[in-house]
CSV table of C-alpha atoms in Angstrom, one decimal:
chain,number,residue,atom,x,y,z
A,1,UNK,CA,6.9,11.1,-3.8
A,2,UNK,CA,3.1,12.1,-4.4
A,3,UNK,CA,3.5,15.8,-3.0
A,4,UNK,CA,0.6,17.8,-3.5
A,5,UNK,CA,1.0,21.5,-2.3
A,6,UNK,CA,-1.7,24.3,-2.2
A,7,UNK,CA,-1.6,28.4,-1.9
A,8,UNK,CA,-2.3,30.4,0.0
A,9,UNK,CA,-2.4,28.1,2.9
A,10,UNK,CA,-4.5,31.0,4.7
A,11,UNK,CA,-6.4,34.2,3.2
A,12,UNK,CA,-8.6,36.6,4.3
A,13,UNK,CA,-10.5,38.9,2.1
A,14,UNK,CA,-13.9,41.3,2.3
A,15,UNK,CA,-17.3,40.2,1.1
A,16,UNK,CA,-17.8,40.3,-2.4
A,17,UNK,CA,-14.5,40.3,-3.9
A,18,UNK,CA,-13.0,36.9,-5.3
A,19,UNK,CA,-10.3,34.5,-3.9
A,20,UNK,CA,-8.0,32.3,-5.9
A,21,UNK,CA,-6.9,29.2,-5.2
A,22,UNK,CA,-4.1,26.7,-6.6
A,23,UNK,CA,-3.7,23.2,-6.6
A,24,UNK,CA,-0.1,21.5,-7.6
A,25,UNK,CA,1.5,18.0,-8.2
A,26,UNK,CA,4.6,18.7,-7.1
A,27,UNK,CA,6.5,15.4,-8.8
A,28,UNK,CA,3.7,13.6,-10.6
A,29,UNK,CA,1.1,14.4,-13.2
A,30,UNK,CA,-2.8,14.4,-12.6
A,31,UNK,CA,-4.9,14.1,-15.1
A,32,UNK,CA,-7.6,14.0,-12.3
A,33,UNK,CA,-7.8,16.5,-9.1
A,34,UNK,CA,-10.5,17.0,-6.9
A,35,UNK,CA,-11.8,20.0,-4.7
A,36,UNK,CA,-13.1,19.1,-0.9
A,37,UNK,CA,-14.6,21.1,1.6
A,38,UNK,CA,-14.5,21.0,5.7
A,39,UNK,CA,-16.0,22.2,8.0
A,40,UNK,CA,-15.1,22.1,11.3
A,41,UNK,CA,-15.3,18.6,13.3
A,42,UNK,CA,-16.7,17.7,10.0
A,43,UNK,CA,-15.5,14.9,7.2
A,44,UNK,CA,-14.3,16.2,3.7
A,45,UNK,CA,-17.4,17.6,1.3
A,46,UNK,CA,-16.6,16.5,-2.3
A,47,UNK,CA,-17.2,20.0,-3.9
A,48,UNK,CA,-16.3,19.1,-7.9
A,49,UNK,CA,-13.9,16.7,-9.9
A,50,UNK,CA,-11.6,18.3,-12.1
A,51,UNK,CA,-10.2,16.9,-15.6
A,52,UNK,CA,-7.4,18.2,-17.3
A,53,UNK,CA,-8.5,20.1,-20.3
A,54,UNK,CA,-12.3,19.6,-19.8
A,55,UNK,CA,-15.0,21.3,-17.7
A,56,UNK,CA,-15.0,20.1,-13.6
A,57,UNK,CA,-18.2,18.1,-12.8
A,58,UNK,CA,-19.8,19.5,-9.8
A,59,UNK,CA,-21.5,18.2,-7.1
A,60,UNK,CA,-25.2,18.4,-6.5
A,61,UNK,CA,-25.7,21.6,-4.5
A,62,UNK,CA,-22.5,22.8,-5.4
A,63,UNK,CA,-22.5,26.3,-7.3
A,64,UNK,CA,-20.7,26.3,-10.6
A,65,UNK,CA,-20.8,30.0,-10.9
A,66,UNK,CA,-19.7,30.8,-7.8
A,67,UNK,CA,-16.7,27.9,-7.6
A,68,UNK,CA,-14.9,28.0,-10.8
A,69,UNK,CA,-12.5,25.6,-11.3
A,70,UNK,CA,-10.2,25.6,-14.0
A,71,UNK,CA,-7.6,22.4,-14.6
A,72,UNK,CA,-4.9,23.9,-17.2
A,73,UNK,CA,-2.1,21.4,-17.0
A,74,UNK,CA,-1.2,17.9,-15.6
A,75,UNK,CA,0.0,19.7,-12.3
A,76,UNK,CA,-2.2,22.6,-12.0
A,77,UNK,CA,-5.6,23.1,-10.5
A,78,UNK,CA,-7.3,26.3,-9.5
A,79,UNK,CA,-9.9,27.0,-7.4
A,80,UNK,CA,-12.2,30.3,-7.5
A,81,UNK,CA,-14.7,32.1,-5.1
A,82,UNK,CA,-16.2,34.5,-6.6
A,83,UNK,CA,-18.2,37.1,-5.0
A,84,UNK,CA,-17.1,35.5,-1.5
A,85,UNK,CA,-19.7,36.4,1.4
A,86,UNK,CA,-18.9,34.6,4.9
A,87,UNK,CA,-20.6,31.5,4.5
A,88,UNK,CA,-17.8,30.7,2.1
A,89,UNK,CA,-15.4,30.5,5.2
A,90,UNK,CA,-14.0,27.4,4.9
A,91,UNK,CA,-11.2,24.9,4.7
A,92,UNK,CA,-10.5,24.0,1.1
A,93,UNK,CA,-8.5,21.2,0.5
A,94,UNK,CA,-7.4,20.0,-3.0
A,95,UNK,CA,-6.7,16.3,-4.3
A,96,UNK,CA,-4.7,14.9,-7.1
A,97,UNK,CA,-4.8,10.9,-8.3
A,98,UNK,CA,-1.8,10.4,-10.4
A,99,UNK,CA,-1.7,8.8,-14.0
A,100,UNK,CA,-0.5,5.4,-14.5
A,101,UNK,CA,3.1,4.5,-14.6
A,102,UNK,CA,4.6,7.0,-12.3
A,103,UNK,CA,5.1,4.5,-9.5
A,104,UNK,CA,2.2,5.4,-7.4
A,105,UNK,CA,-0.9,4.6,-6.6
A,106,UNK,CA,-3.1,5.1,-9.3
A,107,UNK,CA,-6.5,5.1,-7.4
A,108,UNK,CA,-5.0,6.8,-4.6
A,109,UNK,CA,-5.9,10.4,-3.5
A,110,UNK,CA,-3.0,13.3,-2.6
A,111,UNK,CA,-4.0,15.4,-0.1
A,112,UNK,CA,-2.8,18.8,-0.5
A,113,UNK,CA,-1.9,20.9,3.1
A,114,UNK,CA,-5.5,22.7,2.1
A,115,UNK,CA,-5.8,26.4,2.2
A,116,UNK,CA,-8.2,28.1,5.4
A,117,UNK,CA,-10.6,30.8,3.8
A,118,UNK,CA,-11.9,33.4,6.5
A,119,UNK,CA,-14.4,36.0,4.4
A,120,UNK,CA,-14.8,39.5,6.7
B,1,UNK,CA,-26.7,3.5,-0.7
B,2,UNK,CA,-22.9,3.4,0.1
B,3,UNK,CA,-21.9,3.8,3.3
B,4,UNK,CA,-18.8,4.1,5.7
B,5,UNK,CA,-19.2,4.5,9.6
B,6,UNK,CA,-15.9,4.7,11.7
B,7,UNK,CA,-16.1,3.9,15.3
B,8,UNK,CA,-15.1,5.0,17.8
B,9,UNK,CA,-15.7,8.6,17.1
B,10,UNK,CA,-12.7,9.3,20.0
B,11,UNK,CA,-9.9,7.4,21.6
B,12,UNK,CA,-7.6,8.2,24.2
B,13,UNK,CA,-4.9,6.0,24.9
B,14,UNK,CA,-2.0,5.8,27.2
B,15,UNK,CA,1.5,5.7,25.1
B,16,UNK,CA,2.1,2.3,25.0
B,17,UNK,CA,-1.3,1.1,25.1
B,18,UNK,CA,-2.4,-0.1,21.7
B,19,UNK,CA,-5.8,-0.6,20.0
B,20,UNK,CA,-7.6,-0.7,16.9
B,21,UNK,CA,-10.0,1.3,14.9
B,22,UNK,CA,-12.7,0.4,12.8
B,23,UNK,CA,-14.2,1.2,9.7
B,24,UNK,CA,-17.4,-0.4,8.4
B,25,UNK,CA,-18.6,0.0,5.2
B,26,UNK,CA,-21.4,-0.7,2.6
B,27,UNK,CA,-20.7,-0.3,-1.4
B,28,UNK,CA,-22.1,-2.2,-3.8
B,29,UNK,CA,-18.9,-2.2,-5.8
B,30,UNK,CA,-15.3,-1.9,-4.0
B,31,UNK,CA,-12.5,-0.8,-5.6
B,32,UNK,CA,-10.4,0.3,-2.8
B,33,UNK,CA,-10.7,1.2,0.8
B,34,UNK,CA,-8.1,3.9,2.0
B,35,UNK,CA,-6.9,5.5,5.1
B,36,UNK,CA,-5.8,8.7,5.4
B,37,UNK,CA,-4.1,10.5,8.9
B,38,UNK,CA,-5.0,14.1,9.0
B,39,UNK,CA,-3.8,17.0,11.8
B,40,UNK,CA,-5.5,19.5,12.9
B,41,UNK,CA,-5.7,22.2,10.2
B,42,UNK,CA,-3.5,20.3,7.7
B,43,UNK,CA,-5.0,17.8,4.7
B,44,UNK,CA,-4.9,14.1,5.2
B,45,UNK,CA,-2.0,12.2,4.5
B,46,UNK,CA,-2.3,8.6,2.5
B,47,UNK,CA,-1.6,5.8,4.6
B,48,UNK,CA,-3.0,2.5,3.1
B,49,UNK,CA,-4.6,1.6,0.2
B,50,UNK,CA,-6.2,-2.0,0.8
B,51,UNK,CA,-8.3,-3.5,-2.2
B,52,UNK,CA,-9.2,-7.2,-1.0
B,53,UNK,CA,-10.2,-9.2,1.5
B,54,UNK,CA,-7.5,-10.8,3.4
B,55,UNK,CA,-5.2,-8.2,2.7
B,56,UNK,CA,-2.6,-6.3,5.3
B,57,UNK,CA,-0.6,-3.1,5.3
B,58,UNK,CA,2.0,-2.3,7.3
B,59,UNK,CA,3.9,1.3,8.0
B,60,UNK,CA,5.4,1.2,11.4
B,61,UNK,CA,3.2,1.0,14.4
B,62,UNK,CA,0.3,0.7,12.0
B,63,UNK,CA,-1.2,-2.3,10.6
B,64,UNK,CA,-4.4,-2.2,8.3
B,65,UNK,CA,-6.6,-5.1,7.7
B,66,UNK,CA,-9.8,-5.5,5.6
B,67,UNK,CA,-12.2,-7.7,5.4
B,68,UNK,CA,-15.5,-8.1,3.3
B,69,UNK,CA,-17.3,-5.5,5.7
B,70,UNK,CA,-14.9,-4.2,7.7
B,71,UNK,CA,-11.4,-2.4,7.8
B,72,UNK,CA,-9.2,-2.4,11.0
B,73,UNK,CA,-6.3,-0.1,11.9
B,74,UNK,CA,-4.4,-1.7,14.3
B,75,UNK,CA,-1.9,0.5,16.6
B,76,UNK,CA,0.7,-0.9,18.6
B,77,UNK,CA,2.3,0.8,21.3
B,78,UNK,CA,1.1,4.0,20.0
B,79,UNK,CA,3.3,7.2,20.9
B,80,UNK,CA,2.0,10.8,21.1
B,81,UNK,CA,3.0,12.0,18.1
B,82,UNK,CA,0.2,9.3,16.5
B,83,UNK,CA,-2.5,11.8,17.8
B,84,UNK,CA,-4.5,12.8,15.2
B,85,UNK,CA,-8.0,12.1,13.3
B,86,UNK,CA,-7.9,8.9,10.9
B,87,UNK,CA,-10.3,8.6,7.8
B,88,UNK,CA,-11.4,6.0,6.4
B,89,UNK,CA,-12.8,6.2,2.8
B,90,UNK,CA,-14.0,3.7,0.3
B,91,UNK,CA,-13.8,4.1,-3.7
B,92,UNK,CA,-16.7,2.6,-5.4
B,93,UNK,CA,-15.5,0.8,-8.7
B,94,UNK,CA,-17.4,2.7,-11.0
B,95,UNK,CA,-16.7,6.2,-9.8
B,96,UNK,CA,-14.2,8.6,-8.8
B,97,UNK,CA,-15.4,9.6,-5.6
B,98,UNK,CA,-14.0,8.4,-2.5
B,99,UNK,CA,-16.8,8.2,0.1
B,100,UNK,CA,-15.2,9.2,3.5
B,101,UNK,CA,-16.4,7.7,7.3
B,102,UNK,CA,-16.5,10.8,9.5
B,103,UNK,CA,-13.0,9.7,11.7
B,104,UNK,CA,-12.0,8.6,14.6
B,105,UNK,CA,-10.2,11.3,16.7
B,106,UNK,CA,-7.1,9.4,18.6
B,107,UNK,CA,-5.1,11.1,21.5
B,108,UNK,CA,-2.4,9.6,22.9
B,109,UNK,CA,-1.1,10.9,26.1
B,110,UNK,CA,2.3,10.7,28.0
């Protein structure tokens, strides 16, 4: 139980054009997933906190415009990188924490498999 | 400020040969401390969610302790397919945000 999958798990795309990302709970509901970054030989970078049905709550330094996240349903996040130049090259891994009474944990993070952005 | 340092940084053990990790931390508030395994290129994967002192969790050839300050992860007889990097992070108990410890990067070797 607590499967979290993510796609693409790779993509490469040219500078300036936008990249979409999704986030699932395969077998539980999330009212709450989260969007991390890494950087190589690095820990995870909390980018934003996503709500179902409400607006994601960044993180200081972290550009709303240029990360849209969008949290339509209790098993679907998505990420977006818009305008992606090659600083954006990255490992994005998303997180879900599943509502109470689903027989996990509920203050436990899923990891998704996390989805390895290369911008040409 | 809250705080989680994982030492050591890297470990290389013999199969067979076990050890421990640590993870120290520093929150004004805990919730929960966590561990996670991750493999190269993949996300982490839960292993342990420990939320008071004294307690213990067990899954195989790892056992995870906690203490007021501290968090141990304790592997016996490790094998190589343990290699990997193991995160440590804290959740503070007003927040959402798990607070990660930068990892200790095990190898075990044949």
């Amino acid at each position: 139980g607590a499967v979290v999958s993510q796609h693409p798990s790779w993509v490469i795309c040219k500078s300036g054009t936008s990249v979409k990302i999704e986030c699932r709970s395969l077998d539980f509901q999330a009212t709450t997933m989260f969007w991390y970054r890494q950087f190589p030989k690095q820990s995870l970078m909390l980018m934003a906190t996503s709500n179902e049905g409400s607006k994601a709550t960044y993180e200081q330094g972290v550009e709303k415009d240029k990360f849209l996240i969008n949290h339509a349903s209790l098993t679907l996040s998505t990420l977006t990188v818009t305008s992606a130049h090659p600083e954006d090259s990255s490992f994005y891994i998303c997180s879900a924490r599943g509502d109470p009474g689903q027989g996990i944990g509920t203050d436990t993070q899923y990891f998704g498999p996390g989805t390895r952005l290369t911008v040409l | 400020e809250d705080q989680v340092t994982q030492s050591p940084e890297a470990l290389r053990l013999q199969e067979g040969e076990s050890s421990s990790l640590n993870c120290s931390y520093t929150v004004s508030g805990l919730r929960g401390l966590f561990w996670y395994r991750q493999d190269p290129g993949k996300g982490p994967e839960f292993l342990f969610t420990l939320y008071s002192a004294g307690e213990e969790k067990e899954k195989e050839r790892l056992k995870a302790t906690l203490t007021k300050k501290e968090s141990f992860l304790h592997i016996t007889a490790p094998k190589p397919e343990d290699s990997a990097t193991y995160l440590c992070a804290v959740l503070h108990y007003n927040t959402d945000k798990l607070i990660f410890g930068t990892g200790t990067r095990l190898q075990v070797f044949p």
